[in-house]
JSON list of C-alpha atoms and ligand atoms in Angstrom, two decimals:
[
{"chain": "A", "resi": 19, "resn": "MET", "atom": "CA", "xyz": [1.21, -70.10, 73.24]},
{"chain": "A", "resi": 20, "resn": "ASN", "atom": "CA", "xyz": [2.72, -73.49, 73.42]},
{"chain": "A", "resi": 21, "resn": "TYR", "atom": "CA", "xyz": [5.73, -75.58, 72.70]},
{"chain": "A", "resi": 22, "resn": "ILE", "atom": "CA", "xyz": [6.10, -75.43, 68.91]},
{"chain": "A", "resi": 23, "resn": "GLU", "atom": "CA", "xyz": [5.32, -71.74, 68.55]},
{"chain": "A", "resi": 24, "resn": "ASN", "atom": "CA", "xyz": [7.62, -70.90, 71.45]},
{"chain": "A", "resi": 25, "resn": "LYS", "atom": "CA", "xyz": [10.47, -72.93, 70.04]},
{"chain": "A", "resi": 26, "resn": "PHE", "atom": "CA", "xyz": [10.06, -71.36, 66.64]},
{"chain": "A", "resi": 27, "resn": "PHE", "atom": "CA", "xyz": [10.01, -67.80, 67.94]},
{"chain": "A", "resi": 28, "resn": "SER", "atom": "CA", "xyz": [12.90, -68.33, 70.31]},
{"chain": "A", "resi": 29, "resn": "ILE", "atom": "CA", "xyz": [15.09, -69.65, 67.49]},
{"chain": "A", "resi": 30, "resn": "LYS", "atom": "CA", "xyz": [13.96, -66.92, 65.12]},
{"chain": "A", "resi": 31, "resn": "LYS", "atom": "CA", "xyz": [14.82, -64.27, 67.67]},
{"chain": "A", "resi": 32, "resn": "LEU", "atom": "CA", "xyz": [18.35, -65.58, 68.06]},
{"chain": "A", "resi": 33, "resn": "ILE", "atom": "CA", "xyz": [19.33, -65.77, 64.40]},
{"chain": "A", "resi": 34, "resn": "PRO", "atom": "CA", "xyz": [20.02, -62.93, 61.95]},
{"chain": "A", "resi": 35, "resn": "LYS", "atom": "CA", "xyz": [16.93, -61.66, 60.13]},
{"chain": "A", "resi": 36, "resn": "ASN", "atom": "CA", "xyz": [18.18, -62.52, 56.66]},
{"chain": "A", "resi": 37, "resn": "ILE", "atom": "CA", "xyz": [18.44, -66.24, 57.43]},
{"chain": "A", "resi": 38, "resn": "GLU", "atom": "CA", "xyz": [15.48, -68.32, 56.40]},
{"chain": "A", "resi": 39, "resn": "ILE", "atom": "CA", "xyz": [14.14, -71.12, 58.54]},
{"chain": "A", "resi": 40, "resn": "LEU", "atom": "CA", "xyz": [12.93, -74.21, 56.74]},
{"chain": "A", "resi": 41, "resn": "ALA", "atom": "CA", "xyz": [10.66, -76.09, 59.14]},
{"chain": "A", "resi": 42, "resn": "VAL", "atom": "CA", "xyz": [11.37, -79.76, 58.49]},
{"chain": "A", "resi": 43, "resn": "SER", "atom": "CA", "xyz": [7.98, -81.38, 59.01]},
{"chain": "A", "resi": 44, "resn": "LYS", "atom": "CA", "xyz": [8.81, -84.92, 57.87]},
{"chain": "A", "resi": 45, "resn": "SER", "atom": "CA", "xyz": [7.22, -87.53, 60.11]},
{"chain": "A", "resi": 46, "resn": "GLN", "atom": "CA", "xyz": [5.39, -84.80, 61.98]},
{"chain": "A", "resi": 47, "resn": "ASP", "atom": "CA", "xyz": [1.65, -84.44, 62.27]},
{"chain": "A", "resi": 48, "resn": "ILE", "atom": "CA", "xyz": [-0.22, -82.08, 59.96]},
{"chain": "A", "resi": 49, "resn": "SER", "atom": "CA", "xyz": [-1.56, -80.18, 62.95]},
{"chain": "A", "resi": 50, "resn": "TYR", "atom": "CA", "xyz": [2.01, -79.10, 63.74]},
{"chain": "A", "resi": 51, "resn": "ILE", "atom": "CA", "xyz": [2.35, -77.56, 60.30]},
{"chain": "A", "resi": 52, "resn": "GLU", "atom": "CA", "xyz": [-0.98, -75.81, 60.75]},
{"chain": "A", "resi": 53, "resn": "ARG", "atom": "CA", "xyz": [0.20, -74.28, 63.99]},
{"chain": "A", "resi": 54, "resn": "LEU", "atom": "CA", "xyz": [3.28, -72.73, 62.40]},
{"chain": "A", "resi": 55, "resn": "TYR", "atom": "CA", "xyz": [1.19, -71.70, 59.41]},
{"chain": "A", "resi": 56, "resn": "LYS", "atom": "CA", "xyz": [-1.15, -69.81, 61.73]},
{"chain": "A", "resi": 57, "resn": "ILE", "atom": "CA", "xyz": [1.70, -67.73, 63.06]},
{"chain": "A", "resi": 58, "resn": "GLY", "atom": "CA", "xyz": [2.75, -66.86, 59.53]},
{"chain": "A", "resi": 59, "resn": "HIS", "atom": "CA", "xyz": [5.35, -69.45, 58.62]},
{"chain": "A", "resi": 60, "resn": "ARG", "atom": "CA", "xyz": [5.21, -70.76, 55.05]},
{"chain": "A", "resi": 61, "resn": "ASP", "atom": "CA", "xyz": [8.30, -72.87, 54.34]},
{"chain": "A", "resi": 62, "resn": "PHE", "atom": "CA", "xyz": [8.16, -76.58, 55.11]},
{"chain": "A", "resi": 63, "resn": "GLY", "atom": "CA", "xyz": [10.51, -79.43, 54.20]},
{"chain": "A", "resi": 64, "resn": "GLU", "atom": "CA", "xyz": [9.72, -83.08, 53.54]},
{"chain": "A", "resi": 65, "resn": "ASN", "atom": "CA", "xyz": [11.87, -86.01, 52.47]},
{"chain": "A", "resi": 66, "resn": "TYR", "atom": "CA", "xyz": [9.31, -88.36, 50.95]},
{"chain": "A", "resi": 67, "resn": "VAL", "atom": "CA", "xyz": [7.17, -87.55, 47.93]},
{"chain": "A", "resi": 68, "resn": "GLN", "atom": "CA", "xyz": [4.18, -89.53, 49.18]},
{"chain": "A", "resi": 69, "resn": "GLU", "atom": "CA", "xyz": [4.13, -87.78, 52.54]},
{"chain": "A", "resi": 70, "resn": "MET", "atom": "CA", "xyz": [4.56, -84.37, 50.95]},
{"chain": "A", "resi": 71, "resn": "ILE", "atom": "CA", "xyz": [1.67, -84.94, 48.59]},
{"chain": "A", "resi": 72, "resn": "GLU", "atom": "CA", "xyz": [-0.66, -86.07, 51.34]},
{"chain": "A", "resi": 73, "resn": "LYS", "atom": "CA", "xyz": [0.16, -82.96, 53.34]},
{"chain": "A", "resi": 74, "resn": "TYR", "atom": "CA", "xyz": [0.03, -80.70, 50.28]},
{"chain": "A", "resi": 75, "resn": "LYS", "atom": "CA", "xyz": [-3.51, -81.85, 49.52]},
{"chain": "A", "resi": 76, "resn": "LYS", "atom": "CA", "xyz": [-4.79, -81.10, 53.00]},
{"chain": "A", "resi": 77, "resn": "LEU", "atom": "CA", "xyz": [-3.04, -77.80, 53.66]},
{"chain": "A", "resi": 78, "resn": "PRO", "atom": "CA", "xyz": [-3.30, -74.21, 52.35]},
{"chain": "A", "resi": 79, "resn": "LYS", "atom": "CA", "xyz": [-1.90, -73.77, 48.88]},
{"chain": "A", "resi": 80, "resn": "ASP", "atom": "CA", "xyz": [0.38, -70.85, 49.69]},
{"chain": "A", "resi": 81, "resn": "ILE", "atom": "CA", "xyz": [2.70, -73.12, 51.67]},
{"chain": "A", "resi": 82, "resn": "ARG", "atom": "CA", "xyz": [6.14, -73.31, 50.05]},
{"chain": "A", "resi": 83, "resn": "TRP", "atom": "CA", "xyz": [7.15, -76.98, 49.94]},
{"chain": "A", "resi": 84, "resn": "HIS", "atom": "CA", "xyz": [10.83, -77.96, 49.91]},
{"chain": "A", "resi": 85, "resn": "MET", "atom": "CA", "xyz": [12.06, -81.43, 48.97]},
{"chain": "A", "resi": 86, "resn": "ILE", "atom": "CA", "xyz": [15.10, -82.31, 51.08]},
{"chain": "A", "resi": 87, "resn": "GLY", "atom": "CA", "xyz": [15.23, -86.09, 50.72]},
{"chain": "A", "resi": 88, "resn": "ARG", "atom": "CA", "xyz": [16.70, -88.46, 48.17]},
{"chain": "A", "resi": 89, "resn": "ILE", "atom": "CA", "xyz": [15.09, -87.87, 44.79]},
{"chain": "A", "resi": 90, "resn": "GLN", "atom": "CA", "xyz": [12.78, -90.65, 43.66]},
{"chain": "A", "resi": 91, "resn": "SER", "atom": "CA", "xyz": [12.91, -89.97, 39.91]},
{"chain": "A", "resi": 92, "resn": "ASN", "atom": "CA", "xyz": [9.75, -91.89, 39.09]},
{"chain": "A", "resi": 93, "resn": "LYS", "atom": "CA", "xyz": [7.80, -89.81, 41.60]},
{"chain": "A", "resi": 94, "resn": "LEU", "atom": "CA", "xyz": [9.05, -86.38, 40.62]},
{"chain": "A", "resi": 95, "resn": "LYS", "atom": "CA", "xyz": [6.04, -85.84, 38.41]},
{"chain": "A", "resi": 96, "resn": "TYR", "atom": "CA", "xyz": [3.80, -85.62, 41.46]},
{"chain": "A", "resi": 97, "resn": "ILE", "atom": "CA", "xyz": [5.62, -82.71, 43.10]},
{"chain": "A", "resi": 98, "resn": "ILE", "atom": "CA", "xyz": [6.85, -80.70, 40.11]},
{"chain": "A", "resi": 99, "resn": "PRO", "atom": "CA", "xyz": [3.49, -78.92, 39.70]},
{"chain": "A", "resi": 100, "resn": "PHE", "atom": "CA", "xyz": [3.82, -77.22, 43.09]},
{"chain": "A", "resi": 101, "resn": "ILE", "atom": "CA", "xyz": [7.32, -77.67, 44.57]},
{"chain": "A", "resi": 102, "resn": "HIS", "atom": "CA", "xyz": [9.06, -74.47, 45.71]},
{"chain": "A", "resi": 103, "resn": "LEU", "atom": "CA", "xyz": [12.65, -75.71, 45.96]},
{"chain": "A", "resi": 104, "resn": "ILE", "atom": "CA", "xyz": [14.38, -79.08, 45.57]},
{"chain": "A", "resi": 105, "resn": "HIS", "atom": "CA", "xyz": [17.44, -79.16, 47.85]},
{"chain": "A", "resi": 106, "resn": "SER", "atom": "CA", "xyz": [18.74, -82.60, 47.02]},
{"chain": "A", "resi": 107, "resn": "VAL", "atom": "CA", "xyz": [19.57, -82.82, 43.32]},
{"chain": "A", "resi": 108, "resn": "GLN", "atom": "CA", "xyz": [22.52, -85.12, 42.72]},
{"chain": "A", "resi": 109, "resn": "ASN", "atom": "CA", "xyz": [22.97, -85.77, 39.03]},
{"chain": "A", "resi": 110, "resn": "MET", "atom": "CA", "xyz": [22.30, -84.68, 35.48]},
{"chain": "A", "resi": 111, "resn": "LYS", "atom": "CA", "xyz": [19.68, -87.35, 34.94]},
{"chain": "A", "resi": 112, "resn": "GLN", "atom": "CA", "xyz": [17.51, -85.91, 37.72]},
{"chain": "A", "resi": 113, "resn": "ILE", "atom": "CA", "xyz": [17.95, -82.41, 36.33]},
{"chain": "A", "resi": 114, "resn": "GLU", "atom": "CA", "xyz": [16.86, -83.60, 32.90]},
{"chain": "A", "resi": 115, "resn": "ILE", "atom": "CA", "xyz": [13.75, -85.23, 34.32]},
{"chain": "A", "resi": 116, "resn": "ILE", "atom": "CA", "xyz": [12.85, -82.16, 36.38]},
{"chain": "A", "resi": 117, "resn": "ASN", "atom": "CA", "xyz": [13.30, -79.94, 33.33]},
{"chain": "A", "resi": 118, "resn": "LYS", "atom": "CA", "xyz": [11.15, -82.15, 31.17]},
{"chain": "A", "resi": 119, "resn": "ILE", "atom": "CA", "xyz": [8.27, -82.36, 33.63]},
{"chain": "A", "resi": 120, "resn": "ALA", "atom": "CA", "xyz": [8.51, -78.68, 34.55]},
{"chain": "A", "resi": 121, "resn": "LEU", "atom": "CA", "xyz": [8.16, -77.81, 30.86]},
{"chain": "A", "resi": 122, "resn": "LYS", "atom": "CA", "xyz": [4.86, -79.67, 30.78]},
{"chain": "A", "resi": 123, "resn": "TYR", "atom": "CA", "xyz": [3.59, -77.57, 33.65]},
{"chain": "A", "resi": 124, "resn": "ASN", "atom": "CA", "xyz": [5.09, -74.40, 32.25]},
{"chain": "A", "resi": 125, "resn": "ARG", "atom": "CA", "xyz": [7.14, -73.84, 35.41]},
{"chain": "A", "resi": 126, "resn": "ILE", "atom": "CA", "xyz": [10.73, -73.00, 36.19]},
{"chain": "A", "resi": 127, "resn": "VAL", "atom": "CA", "xyz": [11.70, -75.29, 39.07]},
{"chain": "A", "resi": 128, "resn": "HIS", "atom": "CA", "xyz": [14.44, -74.07, 41.38]},
{"chain": "A", "resi": 129, "resn": "CYS", "atom": "CA", "xyz": [16.97, -76.62, 42.62]},
{"chain": "A", "resi": 130, "resn": "LEU", "atom": "CA", "xyz": [20.06, -76.92, 44.79]},
{"chain": "A", "resi": 131, "resn": "LEU", "atom": "CA", "xyz": [22.90, -79.34, 44.23]},
{"chain": "A", "resi": 132, "resn": "GLN", "atom": "CA", "xyz": [23.49, -81.54, 47.25]},
{"chain": "A", "resi": 133, "resn": "ILE", "atom": "CA", "xyz": [27.20, -81.50, 47.98]},
{"chain": "A", "resi": 134, "resn": "LYS", "atom": "CA", "xyz": [28.95, -84.35, 49.68]},
{"chain": "A", "resi": 135, "resn": "ILE", "atom": "CA", "xyz": [31.16, -83.27, 52.54]},
{"chain": "A", "resi": 136, "resn": "GLY", "atom": "CA", "xyz": [33.37, -85.54, 54.56]},
{"chain": "A", "resi": 137, "resn": "ASN", "atom": "CA", "xyz": [34.83, -88.70, 53.16]},
{"chain": "A", "resi": 138, "resn": "GLU", "atom": "CA", "xyz": [32.31, -91.32, 54.10]},
{"chain": "A", "resi": 139, "resn": "GLU", "atom": "CA", "xyz": [31.40, -93.45, 51.11]},
{"chain": "A", "resi": 140, "resn": "SER", "atom": "CA", "xyz": [27.85, -93.74, 52.35]},
{"chain": "A", "resi": 141, "resn": "LYS", "atom": "CA", "xyz": [27.24, -89.99, 52.36]},
{"chain": "A", "resi": 142, "resn": "SER", "atom": "CA", "xyz": [25.00, -88.76, 49.62]},
{"chain": "A", "resi": 143, "resn": "GLY", "atom": "CA", "xyz": [25.80, -85.83, 47.43]},
{"chain": "A", "resi": 144, "resn": "ILE", "atom": "CA", "xyz": [28.22, -84.88, 44.69]},
{"chain": "A", "resi": 145, "resn": "THR", "atom": "CA", "xyz": [31.73, -83.43, 44.76]},
{"chain": "A", "resi": 146, "resn": "SER", "atom": "CA", "xyz": [32.48, -79.81, 43.94]},
{"chain": "A", "resi": 147, "resn": "GLN", "atom": "CA", "xyz": [34.07, -80.94, 40.63]},
{"chain": "A", "resi": 148, "resn": "GLU", "atom": "CA", "xyz": [30.89, -82.75, 39.68]},
{"chain": "A", "resi": 149, "resn": "SER", "atom": "CA", "xyz": [28.85, -79.66, 40.46]},
{"chain": "A", "resi": 150, "resn": "TYR", "atom": "CA", "xyz": [31.01, -77.53, 38.14]},
{"chain": "A", "resi": 151, "resn": "LYS", "atom": "CA", "xyz": [30.69, -80.18, 35.48]},
{"chain": "A", "resi": 152, "resn": "ILE", "atom": "CA", "xyz": [26.91, -79.97, 35.64]},
{"chain": "A", "resi": 153, "resn": "LEU", "atom": "CA", "xyz": [26.80, -76.18, 35.70]},
{"chain": "A", "resi": 154, "resn": "GLU", "atom": "CA", "xyz": [29.20, -75.92, 32.77]},
{"chain": "A", "resi": 155, "resn": "SER", "atom": "CA", "xyz": [27.53, -78.56, 30.64]},
{"chain": "A", "resi": 156, "resn": "GLU", "atom": "CA", "xyz": [25.82, -77.49, 27.43]},
{"chain": "A", "resi": 157, "resn": "ASN", "atom": "CA", "xyz": [23.08, -79.87, 28.36]},
{"chain": "A", "resi": 158, "resn": "TYR", "atom": "CA", "xyz": [22.24, -77.88, 31.48]},
{"chain": "A", "resi": 159, "resn": "LYS", "atom": "CA", "xyz": [22.81, -74.48, 29.92]},
{"chain": "A", "resi": 160, "resn": "ILE", "atom": "CA", "xyz": [20.10, -74.99, 27.32]},
{"chain": "A", "resi": 161, "resn": "MET", "atom": "CA", "xyz": [17.49, -76.09, 29.84]},
{"chain": "A", "resi": 162, "resn": "LYS", "atom": "CA", "xyz": [14.79, -73.53, 30.32]},
{"chain": "A", "resi": 163, "resn": "ASN", "atom": "CA", "xyz": [12.59, -75.05, 33.00]},
{"chain": "A", "resi": 164, "resn": "VAL", "atom": "CA", "xyz": [15.08, -75.88, 35.71]},
{"chain": "A", "resi": 165, "resn": "LYS", "atom": "CA", "xyz": [17.32, -73.41, 37.49]},
{"chain": "A", "resi": 166, "resn": "ILE", "atom": "CA", "xyz": [20.08, -74.27, 39.94]},
{"chain": "A", "resi": 167, "resn": "ILE", "atom": "CA", "xyz": [20.32, -71.47, 42.50]},
{"chain": "A", "resi": 168, "resn": "GLY", "atom": "CA", "xyz": [22.70, -72.84, 45.12]},
{"chain": "A", "resi": 169, "resn": "ILE", "atom": "CA", "xyz": [23.90, -75.81, 47.12]},
{"chain": "A", "resi": 170, "resn": "MET", "atom": "CA", "xyz": [22.86, -77.89, 50.10]},
{"chain": "A", "resi": 171, "resn": "GLY", "atom": "CA", "xyz": [25.03, -79.86, 52.48]},
{"chain": "A", "resi": 172, "resn": "MET", "atom": "CA", "xyz": [24.88, -81.88, 55.66]},
{"chain": "A", "resi": 173, "resn": "ALA", "atom": "CA", "xyz": [27.70, -82.15, 58.15]},
{"chain": "A", "resi": 174, "resn": "SER", "atom": "CA", "xyz": [28.75, -85.71, 58.72]},
{"chain": "A", "resi": 175, "resn": "PHE", "atom": "CA", "xyz": [30.44, -85.58, 62.11]},
{"chain": "A", "resi": 176, "resn": "GLN", "atom": "CA", "xyz": [29.13, -84.78, 65.53]},
{"chain": "A", "resi": 177, "resn": "GLU", "atom": "CA", "xyz": [32.42, -83.33, 66.61]},
{"chain": "A", "resi": 178, "resn": "GLU", "atom": "CA", "xyz": [32.54, -79.56, 66.56]},
{"chain": "A", "resi": 179, "resn": "THR", "atom": "CA", "xyz": [35.87, -79.03, 64.77]},
{"chain": "A", "resi": 180, "resn": "GLU", "atom": "CA", "xyz": [34.86, -81.43, 62.00]},
{"chain": "A", "resi": 181, "resn": "ILE", "atom": "CA", "xyz": [31.54, -79.66, 61.54]},
{"chain": "A", "resi": 182, "resn": "ASN", "atom": "CA", "xyz": [33.43, -76.37, 61.35]},
{"chain": "A", "resi": 183, "resn": "ASN", "atom": "CA", "xyz": [35.74, -77.72, 58.65]},
{"chain": "A", "resi": 184, "resn": "GLU", "atom": "CA", "xyz": [32.88, -79.10, 56.62]},
{"chain": "A", "resi": 185, "resn": "PHE", "atom": "CA", "xyz": [30.88, -75.89, 56.78]},
{"chain": "A", "resi": 186, "resn": "VAL", "atom": "CA", "xyz": [33.95, -73.86, 55.81]},
{"chain": "A", "resi": 187, "resn": "TYR", "atom": "CA", "xyz": [34.31, -76.11, 52.78]},
{"chain": "A", "resi": 188, "resn": "LEU", "atom": "CA", "xyz": [30.68, -75.58, 51.75]},
{"chain": "A", "resi": 189, "resn": "CYS", "atom": "CA", "xyz": [30.92, -71.88, 52.35]},
{"chain": "A", "resi": 190, "resn": "LYS", "atom": "CA", "xyz": [33.96, -71.54, 50.09]},
{"chain": "A", "resi": 191, "resn": "LEU", "atom": "CA", "xyz": [32.30, -73.50, 47.33]},
{"chain": "A", "resi": 192, "resn": "TYR", "atom": "CA", "xyz": [29.14, -71.43, 47.70]},
{"chain": "A", "resi": 193, "resn": "ARG", "atom": "CA", "xyz": [31.09, -68.17, 47.38]},
{"chain": "A", "resi": 194, "resn": "LYS", "atom": "CA", "xyz": [32.76, -69.36, 44.20]},
{"chain": "A", "resi": 195, "resn": "LEU", "atom": "CA", "xyz": [29.45, -70.43, 42.69]},
{"chain": "A", "resi": 196, "resn": "LYS", "atom": "CA", "xyz": [27.92, -67.15, 43.76]},
{"chain": "A", "resi": 197, "resn": "ASN", "atom": "CA", "xyz": [30.61, -65.20, 41.92]},
{"chain": "A", "resi": 198, "resn": "LYS", "atom": "CA", "xyz": [30.55, -67.37, 38.87]},
{"chain": "A", "resi": 199, "resn": "TYR", "atom": "CA", "xyz": [26.87, -68.19, 38.43]},
{"chain": "A", "resi": 200, "resn": "GLY", "atom": "CA", "xyz": [25.01, -65.81, 40.71]},
{"chain": "A", "resi": 201, "resn": "HIS", "atom": "CA", "xyz": [23.89, -68.53, 43.09]},
{"chain": "A", "resi": 202, "resn": "TYR", "atom": "CA", "xyz": [22.18, -67.16, 46.19]},
{"chain": "A", "resi": 203, "resn": "ILE", "atom": "CA", "xyz": [21.18, -70.10, 48.39]},
{"chain": "A", "resi": 204, "resn": "LEU", "atom": "CA", "xyz": [23.35, -72.01, 50.83]},
{"chain": "A", "resi": 205, "resn": "SER", "atom": "CA", "xyz": [21.14, -74.57, 52.56]},
{"chain": "A", "resi": 206, "resn": "MET", "atom": "CA", "xyz": [23.27, -75.58, 55.52]},
{"chain": "A", "resi": 207, "resn": "GLY", "atom": "CA", "xyz": [22.65, -76.42, 59.16]},
{"chain": "A", "resi": 208, "resn": "MET", "atom": "CA", "xyz": [20.16, -78.63, 61.02]},
{"chain": "A", "resi": 209, "resn": "SER", "atom": "CA", "xyz": [18.95, -78.68, 64.61]},
{"chain": "A", "resi": 210, "resn": "ARG", "atom": "CA", "xyz": [22.23, -79.87, 66.03]},
{"chain": "A", "resi": 211, "resn": "ASP", "atom": "CA", "xyz": [24.54, -77.54, 64.10]},
{"chain": "A", "resi": 212, "resn": "TYR", "atom": "CA", "xyz": [22.61, -74.54, 62.75]},
{"chain": "A", "resi": 213, "resn": "HIS", "atom": "CA", "xyz": [24.38, -72.17, 65.14]},
{"chain": "A", "resi": 214, "resn": "ILE", "atom": "CA", "xyz": [27.67, -73.13, 63.47]},
{"chain": "A", "resi": 215, "resn": "ALA", "atom": "CA", "xyz": [26.19, -73.03, 59.96]},
{"chain": "A", "resi": 216, "resn": "ILE", "atom": "CA", "xyz": [25.07, -69.45, 60.50]},
{"chain": "A", "resi": 217, "resn": "LYS", "atom": "CA", "xyz": [28.63, -68.42, 61.32]},
{"chain": "A", "resi": 218, "resn": "TYR", "atom": "CA", "xyz": [29.69, -69.72, 57.92]},
{"chain": "A", "resi": 219, "resn": "GLY", "atom": "CA", "xyz": [27.14, -67.94, 55.81]},
{"chain": "A", "resi": 220, "resn": "SER", "atom": "CA", "xyz": [24.17, -70.28, 55.62]},
{"chain": "A", "resi": 221, "resn": "THR", "atom": "CA", "xyz": [21.13, -68.64, 54.02]},
{"chain": "A", "resi": 222, "resn": "ILE", "atom": "CA", "xyz": [18.64, -71.41, 54.89]},
{"chain": "A", "resi": 223, "resn": "ILE", "atom": "CA", "xyz": [18.75, -73.56, 58.01]},
{"chain": "A", "resi": 224, "resn": "ARG", "atom": "CA", "xyz": [16.68, -76.75, 58.02]},
{"chain": "A", "resi": 225, "resn": "LEU", "atom": "CA", "xyz": [15.17, -77.37, 61.44]},
{"chain": "A", "resi": 226, "resn": "GLY", "atom": "CA", "xyz": [13.09, -80.37, 62.44]},
{"chain": "A", "resi": 227, "resn": "THR", "atom": "CA", "xyz": [13.42, -81.62, 65.98]},
{"chain": "A", "resi": 228, "resn": "SER", "atom": "CA", "xyz": [14.51, -78.29, 67.45]},
{"chain": "A", "resi": 229, "resn": "ILE", "atom": "CA", "xyz": [11.11, -76.86, 66.51]},
{"chain": "A", "resi": 230, "resn": "PHE", "atom": "CA", "xyz": [8.73, -79.83, 66.55]},
{"chain": "A", "resi": 231, "resn": "GLY", "atom": "CA", "xyz": [10.38, -82.18, 69.03]},
{"chain": "A", "resi": 232, "resn": "ASP", "atom": "CA", "xyz": [11.10, -85.83, 68.31]},
{"chain": "A", "resi": 233, "resn": "ARG", "atom": "CA", "xyz": [9.75, -87.24, 65.09]},
{"chain": "A", "resi": 234, "resn": "ILE", "atom": "CA", "xyz": [6.87, -89.67, 65.43]},
{"chain": "A", "resi": 235, "resn": "LYS", "atom": "CA", "xyz": [6.25, -92.63, 63.17]},
{"chain": "A", "resi": 236, "resn": "LEU", "atom": "CA", "xyz": [3.21, -91.76, 61.09]},
{"chain": "B", "resi": 324, "resn": "PLP", "atom": "C1", "xyz": [15.63, -84.50, 58.71]},
{"chain": "B", "resi": 324, "resn": "PLP", "atom": "C2", "xyz": [16.47, -83.51, 58.00]},
{"chain": "B", "resi": 324, "resn": "PLP", "atom": "C3", "xyz": [16.73, -82.25, 58.57]},
{"chain": "B", "resi": 324, "resn": "PLP", "atom": "C4", "xyz": [16.23, -81.85, 59.94]},
{"chain": "B", "resi": 324, "resn": "PLP", "atom": "O1", "xyz": [16.89, -82.56, 60.92]},
{"chain": "B", "resi": 324, "resn": "PLP", "atom": "P1", "xyz": [16.74, -82.14, 62.48]},
{"chain": "B", "resi": 324, "resn": "PLP", "atom": "O2", "xyz": [17.90, -82.76, 63.12]},
{"chain": "B", "resi": 324, "resn": "PLP", "atom": "O3", "xyz": [15.44, -82.70, 62.93]},
{"chain": "B", "resi": 324, "resn": "PLP", "atom": "O4", "xyz": [16.76, -80.66, 62.53]},
{"chain": "B", "resi": 324, "resn": "PLP", "atom": "C5", "xyz": [17.47, -81.37, 57.82]},
{"chain": "B", "resi": 324, "resn": "PLP", "atom": "N1", "xyz": [17.95, -81.66, 56.62]},
{"chain": "B", "resi": 324, "resn": "PLP", "atom": "C6", "xyz": [17.72, -82.86, 56.04]},
{"chain": "B", "resi": 324, "resn": "PLP", "atom": "C7", "xyz": [18.29, -83.13, 54.69]},
{"chain": "B", "resi": 324, "resn": "PLP", "atom": "C8", "xyz": [16.99, -83.83, 56.71]},
{"chain": "B", "resi": 324, "resn": "PLP", "atom": "O5", "xyz": [16.79, -85.02, 56.14]}
]
């Protein structure tokens, strides 16, 4: 047993059983993914299409790939055939493109809306109002090949009380969407704050460095 496997198991042991771990393998070597795969883990997250595709080609096909980075619309066509979940959808245009490509491949692609929390202009994501607007739009309702099943968010502050406030905000929105639309995924929490995210009802935590160690430049 070594570092990565130990880290993974020690985190898994400490969190409730119903919470999924997404192993964020961006900028990590393929051999690291293989090691977690060998011990039965299947969910991996990447933030660049190109990198995901290279890894997808070389690795077993029952891996569930999650896109967590900014959507590059012109490259969506490369991942739609196999993607398991897109966490970072931010507008109607992207949803339309995903739907259109997914139709070609006869798939229903599951997506999360990335919600902006905190007030920083630079933060990516959409507001809760914008998310309702999308979910209520006729345009979305008639789409058959894309399905929004929840939301994703990233805390913007390092400070614990701020992180708490932001996760409470996401949790409240998630509960409303769950009641109204049957959403069932709240993708919330990273290495630095997953212990807080779990307190506020996260269903998927996205862990990179806490499992794999520091990211290397590939
Ligand atoms: C990189 C990344 C993570 C993982 O970050 P760590 O701090 O390494 O756990 C989680 N979510 C998103 C959206 C990321 O880009």
